[in-house]
Amino acid sequence: MKPDARVCDVARRYGVKAQQLTRWRRLARAGRLALVTDDAADFVSIELSDPVASGKSEGPVEITIGKVSVRLDADVSAVRIAEIVTAIERGA
């Protein structure tokens, strides 16, 4: 989201397709994708431990940011998770 950033450079740096990054940017600008901060977005690594073959989680989702940990039911939507992370990051 930085003004001087090029999609192809950012996509290459983080190992994602430029088309996917463009879609995420478009959704974020339209307010359909929650950003964690109002500043330029950074990518973070996600590590899956013992993923379930069906793609569905059997246990709760746990989010830990600093000293704050939140445990959610497995059926919580991605949008709600993004809203919670945003609130935690902003200190709400």
PDB file of N, CA and C in Angstrom:
ATOM      1  N   MET A   1       0.824  -1.202   0.000  1.00  0.00           N
ATOM      2  CA  MET A   1       0.000   0.000   0.000  1.00  0.00           C
ATOM      3  C   MET A   1       0.869   1.268   0.000  1.00  0.00           C
ATOM      4  N   LYS A   2       2.170   1.113   0.120  1.00  0.00           N
ATOM      5  CA  LYS A   2       3.048   2.282   0.089  1.00  0.00           C
ATOM      6  C   LYS A   2       3.034   2.879  -1.313  1.00  0.00           C
ATOM      7  N   PRO A   3       3.060   4.210  -1.404  1.00  0.00           N
ATOM      8  CA  PRO A   3       2.963   4.865  -2.713  1.00  0.00           C
ATOM      9  C   PRO A   3       4.053   4.463  -3.710  1.00  0.00           C
ATOM     10  N   ASP A   4       5.263   4.242  -3.251  1.00  0.00           N
ATOM     11  CA  ASP A   4       6.359   3.936  -4.172  1.00  0.00           C
ATOM     12  C   ASP A   4       6.568   2.431  -4.392  1.00  0.00           C
ATOM     13  N   ALA A   5       5.759   1.608  -3.770  1.00  0.00           N
ATOM     14  CA  ALA A   5       5.919   0.153  -3.888  1.00  0.00           C
ATOM     15  C   ALA A   5       5.351  -0.348  -5.207  1.00  0.00           C
ATOM     16  N   ARG A   6       6.040  -1.325  -5.788  1.00  0.00           N
ATOM     17  CA  ARG A   6       5.552  -1.965  -7.012  1.00  0.00           C
ATOM     18  C   ARG A   6       5.032  -3.348  -6.653  1.00  0.00           C
ATOM     19  N   VAL A   7       3.847  -3.670  -7.160  1.00  0.00           N
ATOM     20  CA  VAL A   7       3.197  -4.944  -6.852  1.00  0.00           C
ATOM     21  C   VAL A   7       4.125  -6.114  -7.177  1.00  0.00           C
ATOM     22  N   CYS A   8       4.749  -6.099  -8.337  1.00  0.00           N
ATOM     23  CA  CYS A   8       5.590  -7.232  -8.736  1.00  0.00           C
ATOM     24  C   CYS A   8       6.760  -7.430  -7.772  1.00  0.00           C
ATOM     25  N   ASP A   9       7.346  -6.333  -7.265  1.00  0.00           N
ATOM     26  CA  ASP A   9       8.464  -6.444  -6.321  1.00  0.00           C
ATOM     27  C   ASP A   9       8.014  -7.020  -4.981  1.00  0.00           C
ATOM     28  N   VAL A  10       6.881  -6.528  -4.473  1.00  0.00           N
ATOM     29  CA  VAL A  10       6.363  -7.011  -3.190  1.00  0.00           C
ATOM     30  C   VAL A  10       5.956  -8.475  -3.305  1.00  0.00           C
ATOM     31  N   ALA A  11       5.292  -8.816  -4.392  1.00  0.00           N
ATOM     32  CA  ALA A  11       4.855 -10.202  -4.602  1.00  0.00           C
ATOM     33  C   ALA A  11       6.057 -11.140  -4.647  1.00  0.00           C
ATOM     34  N   ARG A  12       7.088 -10.757  -5.364  1.00  0.00           N
ATOM     35  CA  ARG A  12       8.293 -11.585  -5.460  1.00  0.00           C
ATOM     36  C   ARG A  12       8.956 -11.739  -4.081  1.00  0.00           C
ATOM     37  N   ARG A  13       9.033 -10.649  -3.315  1.00  0.00           N
ATOM     38  CA  ARG A  13       9.680 -10.676  -2.000  1.00  0.00           C
ATOM     39  C   ARG A  13       8.996 -11.654  -1.050  1.00  0.00           C
ATOM     40  N   TYR A  14       7.657 -11.735  -1.130  1.00  0.00           N
ATOM     41  CA  TYR A  14       6.907 -12.575  -0.197  1.00  0.00           C
ATOM     42  C   TYR A  14       6.412 -13.886  -0.801  1.00  0.00           C
ATOM     43  N   GLY A  15       6.780 -14.146  -2.044  1.00  0.00           N
ATOM     44  CA  GLY A  15       6.442 -15.423  -2.649  1.00  0.00           C
ATOM     45  C   GLY A  15       4.971 -15.615  -2.944  1.00  0.00           C
ATOM     46  N   VAL A  16       4.288 -14.523  -3.303  1.00  0.00           N
ATOM     47  CA  VAL A  16       2.884 -14.630  -3.699  1.00  0.00           C
ATOM     48  C   VAL A  16       2.750 -14.163  -5.145  1.00  0.00           C
ATOM     49  N   LYS A  17       1.661 -14.512  -5.774  1.00  0.00           N
ATOM     50  CA  LYS A  17       1.422 -14.089  -7.151  1.00  0.00           C
ATOM     51  C   LYS A  17       0.988 -12.626  -7.173  1.00  0.00           C
ATOM     52  N   ALA A  18       1.497 -11.896  -8.149  1.00  0.00           N
ATOM     53  CA  ALA A  18       1.171 -10.474  -8.268  1.00  0.00           C
ATOM     54  C   ALA A  18      -0.331 -10.263  -8.409  1.00  0.00           C
ATOM     55  N   GLN A  19      -1.007 -11.163  -9.115  1.00  0.00           N
ATOM     56  CA  GLN A  19      -2.455 -11.034  -9.296  1.00  0.00           C
ATOM     57  C   GLN A  19      -3.191 -11.134  -7.961  1.00  0.00           C
ATOM     58  N   GLN A  20      -2.725 -12.020  -7.069  1.00  0.00           N
ATOM     59  CA  GLN A  20      -3.360 -12.165  -5.761  1.00  0.00           C
ATOM     60  C   GLN A  20      -3.135 -10.920  -4.915  1.00  0.00           C
ATOM     61  N   LEU A  21      -1.923 -10.408  -4.952  1.00  0.00           N
ATOM     62  CA  LEU A  21      -1.611  -9.193  -4.200  1.00  0.00           C
ATOM     63  C   LEU A  21      -2.451  -8.013  -4.707  1.00  0.00           C
ATOM     64  N   THR A  22      -2.611  -7.905  -6.019  1.00  0.00           N
ATOM     65  CA  THR A  22      -3.444  -6.848  -6.600  1.00  0.00           C
ATOM     66  C   THR A  22      -4.886  -6.980  -6.121  1.00  0.00           C
ATOM     67  N   ARG A  23      -5.391  -8.208  -6.077  1.00  0.00           N
ATOM     68  CA  ARG A  23      -6.763  -8.428  -5.593  1.00  0.00           C
ATOM     69  C   ARG A  23      -6.898  -8.014  -4.135  1.00  0.00           C
ATOM     70  N   TRP A  24      -5.922  -8.402  -3.294  1.00  0.00           N
ATOM     71  CA  TRP A  24      -5.968  -8.019  -1.876  1.00  0.00           C
ATOM     72  C   TRP A  24      -5.961  -6.499  -1.718  1.00  0.00           C
ATOM     73  N   ARG A  25      -5.127  -5.816  -2.501  1.00  0.00           N
ATOM     74  CA  ARG A  25      -5.064  -4.352  -2.428  1.00  0.00           C
ATOM     75  C   ARG A  25      -6.413  -3.747  -2.811  1.00  0.00           C
ATOM     76  N   ARG A  26      -7.010  -4.255  -3.895  1.00  0.00           N
ATOM     77  CA  ARG A  26      -8.292  -3.744  -4.353  1.00  0.00           C
ATOM     78  C   ARG A  26      -9.361  -3.946  -3.280  1.00  0.00           C
ATOM     79  N   LEU A  27      -9.388  -5.136  -2.672  1.00  0.00           N
ATOM     80  CA  LEU A  27     -10.368  -5.413  -1.614  1.00  0.00           C
ATOM     81  C   LEU A  27     -10.142  -4.510  -0.404  1.00  0.00           C
ATOM     82  N   ALA A  28      -8.895  -4.292  -0.030  1.00  0.00           N
ATOM     83  CA  ALA A  28      -8.574  -3.437   1.119  1.00  0.00           C
ATOM     84  C   ALA A  28      -9.015  -2.001   0.854  1.00  0.00           C
ATOM     85  N   ARG A  29      -8.739  -1.514  -0.338  1.00  0.00           N
ATOM     86  CA  ARG A  29      -9.132  -0.138  -0.673  1.00  0.00           C
ATOM     87  C   ARG A  29     -10.647   0.031  -0.712  1.00  0.00           C
ATOM     88  N   ALA A  30     -11.353  -1.039  -1.063  1.00  0.00           N
ATOM     89  CA  ALA A  30     -12.822  -0.996  -1.104  1.00  0.00           C
ATOM     90  C   ALA A  30     -13.433  -1.218   0.274  1.00  0.00           C
ATOM     91  N   GLY A  31     -12.592  -1.490   1.281  1.00  0.00           N
ATOM     92  CA  GLY A  31     -13.100  -1.728   2.630  1.00  0.00           C
ATOM     93  C   GLY A  31     -13.641  -3.122   2.837  1.00  0.00           C
ATOM     94  N   ARG A  32     -13.327  -4.037   1.925  1.00  0.00           N
ATOM     95  CA  ARG A  32     -13.832  -5.407   2.020  1.00  0.00           C
ATOM     96  C   ARG A  32     -12.816  -6.358   2.614  1.00  0.00           C
ATOM     97  N   LEU A  33     -11.624  -5.861   2.923  1.00  0.00           N
ATOM     98  CA  LEU A  33     -10.573  -6.669   3.539  1.00  0.00           C
ATOM     99  C   LEU A  33      -9.979  -5.836   4.658  1.00  0.00           C
ATOM    100  N   ALA A  34     -10.034  -6.334   5.874  1.00  0.00           N
ATOM    101  CA  ALA A  34      -9.552  -5.583   7.027  1.00  0.00           C
ATOM    102  C   ALA A  34      -8.032  -5.582   7.055  1.00  0.00           C
ATOM    103  N   LEU A  35      -7.468  -4.413   7.240  1.00  0.00           N
ATOM    104  CA  LEU A  35      -6.026  -4.287   7.426  1.00  0.00           C
ATOM    105  C   LEU A  35      -5.755  -4.209   8.919  1.00  0.00           C
ATOM    106  N   VAL A  36      -4.631  -4.749   9.328  1.00  0.00           N
ATOM    107  CA  VAL A  36      -4.290  -4.772  10.751  1.00  0.00           C
ATOM    108  C   VAL A  36      -3.997  -3.367  11.258  1.00  0.00           C
ATOM    109  N   THR A  37      -3.398  -2.529  10.444  1.00  0.00           N
ATOM    110  CA  THR A  37      -3.072  -1.162  10.853  1.00  0.00           C
ATOM    111  C   THR A  37      -3.489  -0.201   9.757  1.00  0.00           C
ATOM    112  N   ASP A  38      -3.443   1.077  10.069  1.00  0.00           N
ATOM    113  CA  ASP A  38      -3.706   2.097   9.059  1.00  0.00           C
ATOM    114  C   ASP A  38      -2.450   2.396   8.246  1.00  0.00           C
ATOM    115  N   ASP A  39      -1.307   1.921   8.730  1.00  0.00           N
ATOM    116  CA  ASP A  39      -0.048   2.112   8.024  1.00  0.00           C
ATOM    117  C   ASP A  39       0.059   1.097   6.893  1.00  0.00           C
ATOM    118  N   ALA A  40       1.151   1.178   6.158  1.00  0.00           N
ATOM    119  CA  ALA A  40       1.381   0.211   5.087  1.00  0.00           C
ATOM    120  C   ALA A  40       1.436  -1.192   5.678  1.00  0.00           C
ATOM    121  N   ALA A  41       0.831  -2.129   4.998  1.00  0.00           N
ATOM    122  CA  ALA A  41       0.739  -3.501   5.496  1.00  0.00           C
ATOM    123  C   ALA A  41       2.061  -4.239   5.337  1.00  0.00           C
ATOM    124  N   ASP A  42       2.365  -5.092   6.292  1.00  0.00           N
ATOM    125  CA  ASP A  42       3.505  -5.995   6.225  1.00  0.00           C
ATOM    126  C   ASP A  42       2.963  -7.410   6.225  1.00  0.00           C
ATOM    127  N   PHE A  43       3.708  -8.316   5.620  1.00  0.00           N
ATOM    128  CA  PHE A  43       3.323  -9.715   5.643  1.00  0.00           C
ATOM    129  C   PHE A  43       3.993 -10.381   6.835  1.00  0.00           C
ATOM    130  N   VAL A  44       3.349 -11.382   7.379  1.00  0.00           N
ATOM    131  CA  VAL A  44       3.933 -12.155   8.457  1.00  0.00           C
ATOM    132  C   VAL A  44       3.904 -13.624   8.070  1.00  0.00           C
ATOM    133  N   SER A  45       4.825 -14.364   8.617  1.00  0.00           N
ATOM    134  CA  SER A  45       4.848 -15.799   8.355  1.00  0.00           C
ATOM    135  C   SER A  45       3.770 -16.483   9.177  1.00  0.00           C
ATOM    136  N   ILE A  46       3.160 -17.479   8.601  1.00  0.00           N
ATOM    137  CA  ILE A  46       2.171 -18.285   9.302  1.00  0.00           C
ATOM    138  C   ILE A  46       2.682 -19.711   9.312  1.00  0.00           C
ATOM    139  N   GLU A  47       2.671 -20.317  10.469  1.00  0.00           N
ATOM    140  CA  GLU A  47       3.137 -21.691  10.588  1.00  0.00           C
ATOM    141  C   GLU A  47       1.968 -22.569  11.005  1.00  0.00           C
ATOM    142  N   LEU A  48       1.686 -23.580  10.202  1.00  0.00           N
ATOM    143  CA  LEU A  48       0.621 -24.520  10.523  1.00  0.00           C
ATOM    144  C   LEU A  48       1.227 -25.726  11.215  1.00  0.00           C
ATOM    145  N   SER A  49       0.624 -26.126  12.291  1.00  0.00           N
ATOM    146  CA  SER A  49       1.100 -27.326  12.956  1.00  0.00           C
ATOM    147  C   SER A  49       0.023 -28.392  12.857  1.00  0.00           C
ATOM    148  N   ASP A  50       0.373 -29.520  12.320  1.00  0.00           N
ATOM    149  CA  ASP A  50      -0.528 -30.648  12.191  1.00  0.00           C
ATOM    150  C   ASP A  50      -1.828 -30.277  11.475  1.00  0.00           C
ATOM    151  N   PRO A  51      -1.726 -29.760  10.224  1.00  0.00           N
ATOM    152  CA  PRO A  51      -2.954 -29.391   9.521  1.00  0.00           C
ATOM    153  C   PRO A  51      -3.827 -30.606   9.234  1.00  0.00           C
ATOM    154  N   VAL A  52      -5.110 -30.402   9.260  1.00  0.00           N
ATOM    155  CA  VAL A  52      -6.069 -31.474   9.001  1.00  0.00           C
ATOM    156  C   VAL A  52      -6.244 -31.610   7.489  1.00  0.00           C
ATOM    157  N   ALA A  53      -6.256 -32.826   6.981  1.00  0.00           N
ATOM    158  CA  ALA A  53      -6.318 -33.069   5.543  1.00  0.00           C
ATOM    159  C   ALA A  53      -7.567 -32.484   4.898  1.00  0.00           C
ATOM    160  N   SER A  54      -8.665 -32.434   5.612  1.00  0.00           N
ATOM    161  CA  SER A  54      -9.915 -31.929   5.034  1.00  0.00           C
ATOM    162  C   SER A  54      -9.911 -30.422   4.874  1.00  0.00           C
ATOM    163  N   GLY A  55      -8.953 -29.733   5.493  1.00  0.00           N
ATOM    164  CA  GLY A  55      -8.913 -28.281   5.440  1.00  0.00           C
ATOM    165  C   GLY A  55      -9.746 -27.627   6.528  1.00  0.00           C
ATOM    166  N   LYS A  56     -10.469 -28.403   7.301  1.00  0.00           N
ATOM    167  CA  LYS A  56     -11.279 -27.852   8.384  1.00  0.00           C
ATOM    168  C   LYS A  56     -10.544 -28.068   9.700  1.00  0.00           C
ATOM    169  N   SER A  57     -10.588 -27.056  10.537  1.00  0.00           N
ATOM    170  CA  SER A  57      -9.941 -27.135  11.835  1.00  0.00           C
ATOM    171  C   SER A  57     -10.831 -27.891  12.814  1.00  0.00           C
ATOM    172  N   GLU A  58     -10.242 -28.741  13.597  1.00  0.00           N
ATOM    173  CA  GLU A  58     -11.010 -29.483  14.594  1.00  0.00           C
ATOM    174  C   GLU A  58     -11.011 -28.786  15.947  1.00  0.00           C
ATOM    175  N   GLY A  59     -10.050 -27.903  16.159  1.00  0.00           N
ATOM    176  CA  GLY A  59      -9.937 -27.249  17.446  1.00  0.00           C
ATOM    177  C   GLY A  59     -10.110 -25.750  17.316  1.00  0.00           C
ATOM    178  N   PRO A  60      -9.925 -25.048  18.415  1.00  0.00           N
ATOM    179  CA  PRO A  60     -10.102 -23.598  18.404  1.00  0.00           C
ATOM    180  C   PRO A  60      -8.972 -22.896  17.645  1.00  0.00           C
ATOM    181  N   VAL A  61      -9.246 -21.650  17.240  1.00  0.00           N
ATOM    182  CA  VAL A  61      -8.249 -20.787  16.631  1.00  0.00           C
ATOM    183  C   VAL A  61      -7.663 -19.954  17.755  1.00  0.00           C
ATOM    184  N   GLU A  62      -6.349 -19.922  17.859  1.00  0.00           N
ATOM    185  CA  GLU A  62      -5.716 -19.140  18.913  1.00  0.00           C
ATOM    186  C   GLU A  62      -4.858 -18.058  18.280  1.00  0.00           C
ATOM    187  N   ILE A  63      -5.072 -16.806  18.707  1.00  0.00           N
ATOM    188  CA  ILE A  63      -4.326 -15.659  18.212  1.00  0.00           C
ATOM    189  C   ILE A  63      -3.549 -15.085  19.385  1.00  0.00           C
ATOM    190  N   THR A  64      -2.242 -14.932  19.218  1.00  0.00           N
ATOM    191  CA  THR A  64      -1.421 -14.331  20.259  1.00  0.00           C
ATOM    192  C   THR A  64      -0.670 -13.159  19.665  1.00  0.00           C
ATOM    193  N   ILE A  65      -0.901 -11.975  20.225  1.00  0.00           N
ATOM    194  CA  ILE A  65      -0.199 -10.765  19.808  1.00  0.00           C
ATOM    195  C   ILE A  65       0.337 -10.129  21.075  1.00  0.00           C
ATOM    196  N   GLY A  66       1.655 -10.158  21.211  1.00  0.00           N
ATOM    197  CA  GLY A  66       2.266  -9.635  22.432  1.00  0.00           C
ATOM    198  C   GLY A  66       1.803 -10.435  23.632  1.00  0.00           C
ATOM    199  N   LYS A  67       1.249  -9.743  24.631  1.00  0.00           N
ATOM    200  CA  LYS A  67       0.781 -10.399  25.850  1.00  0.00           C
ATOM    201  C   LYS A  67      -0.680 -10.820  25.777  1.00  0.00           C
ATOM    202  N   VAL A  68      -1.320 -10.553  24.650  1.00  0.00           N
ATOM    203  CA  VAL A  68      -2.746 -10.851  24.499  1.00  0.00           C
ATOM    204  C   VAL A  68      -2.935 -12.138  23.699  1.00  0.00           C
ATOM    205  N   SER A  69      -3.715 -13.056  24.257  1.00  0.00           N
ATOM    206  CA  SER A  69      -4.086 -14.290  23.561  1.00  0.00           C
ATOM    207  C   SER A  69      -5.601 -14.390  23.521  1.00  0.00           C
ATOM    208  N   VAL A  70      -6.124 -14.750  22.345  1.00  0.00           N
ATOM    209  CA  VAL A  70      -7.562 -14.911  22.164  1.00  0.00           C
ATOM    210  C   VAL A  70      -7.792 -16.280  21.562  1.00  0.00           C
ATOM    211  N   ARG A  71      -8.716 -17.029  22.133  1.00  0.00           N
ATOM    212  CA  ARG A  71      -9.063 -18.351  21.615  1.00  0.00           C
ATOM    213  C   ARG A  71     -10.501 -18.289  21.102  1.00  0.00           C
ATOM    214  N   LEU A  72     -10.673 -18.693  19.830  1.00  0.00           N
ATOM    215  CA  LEU A  72     -11.975 -18.618  19.173  1.00  0.00           C
ATOM    216  C   LEU A  72     -12.401 -19.999  18.712  1.00  0.00           C
ATOM    217  N   ASP A  73     -13.706 -20.196  18.575  1.00  0.00           N
ATOM    218  CA  ASP A  73     -14.212 -21.446  18.016  1.00  0.00           C
ATOM    219  C   ASP A  73     -13.713 -21.605  16.588  1.00  0.00           C
ATOM    220  N   ALA A  74     -13.590 -22.825  16.133  1.00  0.00           N
ATOM    221  CA  ALA A  74     -13.062 -23.122  14.802  1.00  0.00           C
ATOM    222  C   ALA A  74     -13.941 -22.572  13.681  1.00  0.00           C
ATOM    223  N   ASP A  75     -15.215 -22.319  13.950  1.00  0.00           N
ATOM    224  CA  ASP A  75     -16.107 -21.864  12.889  1.00  0.00           C
ATOM    225  C   ASP A  75     -16.213 -20.348  12.764  1.00  0.00           C
ATOM    226  N   VAL A  76     -15.350 -19.604  13.464  1.00  0.00           N
ATOM    227  CA  VAL A  76     -15.356 -18.143  13.365  1.00  0.00           C
ATOM    228  C   VAL A  76     -14.878 -17.744  11.973  1.00  0.00           C
ATOM    229  N   SER A  77     -15.564 -16.777  11.367  1.00  0.00           N
ATOM    230  CA  SER A  77     -15.230 -16.369  10.001  1.00  0.00           C
ATOM    231  C   SER A  77     -13.892 -15.625   9.960  1.00  0.00           C
ATOM    232  N   ALA A  78     -13.270 -15.664   8.796  1.00  0.00           N
ATOM    233  CA  ALA A  78     -11.993 -14.968   8.594  1.00  0.00           C
ATOM    234  C   ALA A  78     -12.164 -13.466   8.787  1.00  0.00           C
ATOM    235  N   VAL A  79     -13.306 -12.930   8.396  1.00  0.00           N
ATOM    236  CA  VAL A  79     -13.570 -11.500   8.571  1.00  0.00           C
ATOM    237  C   VAL A  79     -13.587 -11.142  10.055  1.00  0.00           C
ATOM    238  N   ARG A  80     -14.254 -11.963  10.855  1.00  0.00           N
ATOM    239  CA  ARG A  80     -14.320 -11.693  12.305  1.00  0.00           C
ATOM    240  C   ARG A  80     -12.931 -11.798  12.934  1.00  0.00           C
ATOM    241  N   ILE A  81     -12.146 -12.778  12.507  1.00  0.00           N
ATOM    242  CA  ILE A  81     -10.782 -12.918  13.024  1.00  0.00           C
ATOM    243  C   ILE A  81      -9.974 -11.672  12.685  1.00  0.00           C
ATOM    244  N   ALA A  82     -10.093 -11.167  11.452  1.00  0.00           N
ATOM    245  CA  ALA A  82      -9.373  -9.956  11.047  1.00  0.00           C
ATOM    246  C   ALA A  82      -9.806  -8.759  11.884  1.00  0.00           C
ATOM    247  N   GLU A  83     -11.108  -8.650  12.184  1.00  0.00           N
ATOM    248  CA  GLU A  83     -11.600  -7.556  13.022  1.00  0.00           C
ATOM    249  C   GLU A  83     -11.011  -7.630  14.429  1.00  0.00           C
ATOM    250  N   ILE A  84     -10.928  -8.823  14.989  1.00  0.00           N
ATOM    251  CA  ILE A  84     -10.380  -9.006  16.330  1.00  0.00           C
ATOM    252  C   ILE A  84      -8.895  -8.650  16.356  1.00  0.00           C
ATOM    253  N   VAL A  85      -8.158  -9.121  15.356  1.00  0.00           N
ATOM    254  CA  VAL A  85      -6.727  -8.811  15.286  1.00  0.00           C
ATOM    255  C   VAL A  85      -6.527  -7.303  15.165  1.00  0.00           C
ATOM    256  N   THR A  86      -7.333  -6.641  14.340  1.00  0.00           N
ATOM    257  CA  THR A  86      -7.234  -5.194  14.174  1.00  0.00           C
ATOM    258  C   THR A  86      -7.479  -4.490  15.514  1.00  0.00           C
ATOM    259  N   ALA A  87      -8.496  -4.919  16.232  1.00  0.00           N
ATOM    260  CA  ALA A  87      -8.806  -4.309  17.530  1.00  0.00           C
ATOM    261  C   ALA A  87      -7.676  -4.503  18.528  1.00  0.00           C
ATOM    262  N   ILE A  88      -7.088  -5.686  18.543  1.00  0.00           N
ATOM    263  CA  ILE A  88      -5.969  -5.959  19.460  1.00  0.00           C
ATOM    264  C   ILE A  88      -4.784  -5.065  19.107  1.00  0.00           C
ATOM    265  N   GLU A  89      -4.460  -4.997  17.814  1.00  0.00           N
ATOM    266  CA  GLU A  89      -3.333  -4.171  17.367  1.00  0.00           C
ATOM    267  C   GLU A  89      -3.522  -2.703  17.714  1.00  0.00           C
ATOM    268  N   ARG A  90      -4.741  -2.223  17.653  1.00  0.00           N
ATOM    269  CA  ARG A  90      -5.013  -0.819  17.937  1.00  0.00           C
ATOM    270  C   ARG A  90      -5.175  -0.548  19.423  1.00  0.00           C
ATOM    271  N   GLY A  91      -5.136  -1.608  20.226  1.00  0.00           N
ATOM    272  CA  GLY A  91      -5.218  -1.445  21.675  1.00  0.00           C
ATOM    273  C   GLY A  91      -6.625  -1.244  22.181  1.00  0.00           C
ATOM    274  N   ALA A  92      -7.615  -1.666  21.402  1.00  0.00           N
ATOM    275  CA  ALA A  92      -9.019  -1.492  21.813  1.00  0.00           C
ATOM    276  C   ALA A  92      -9.396  -2.484  22.884  1.00  0.00           C
TER     277      ALA A  92
END
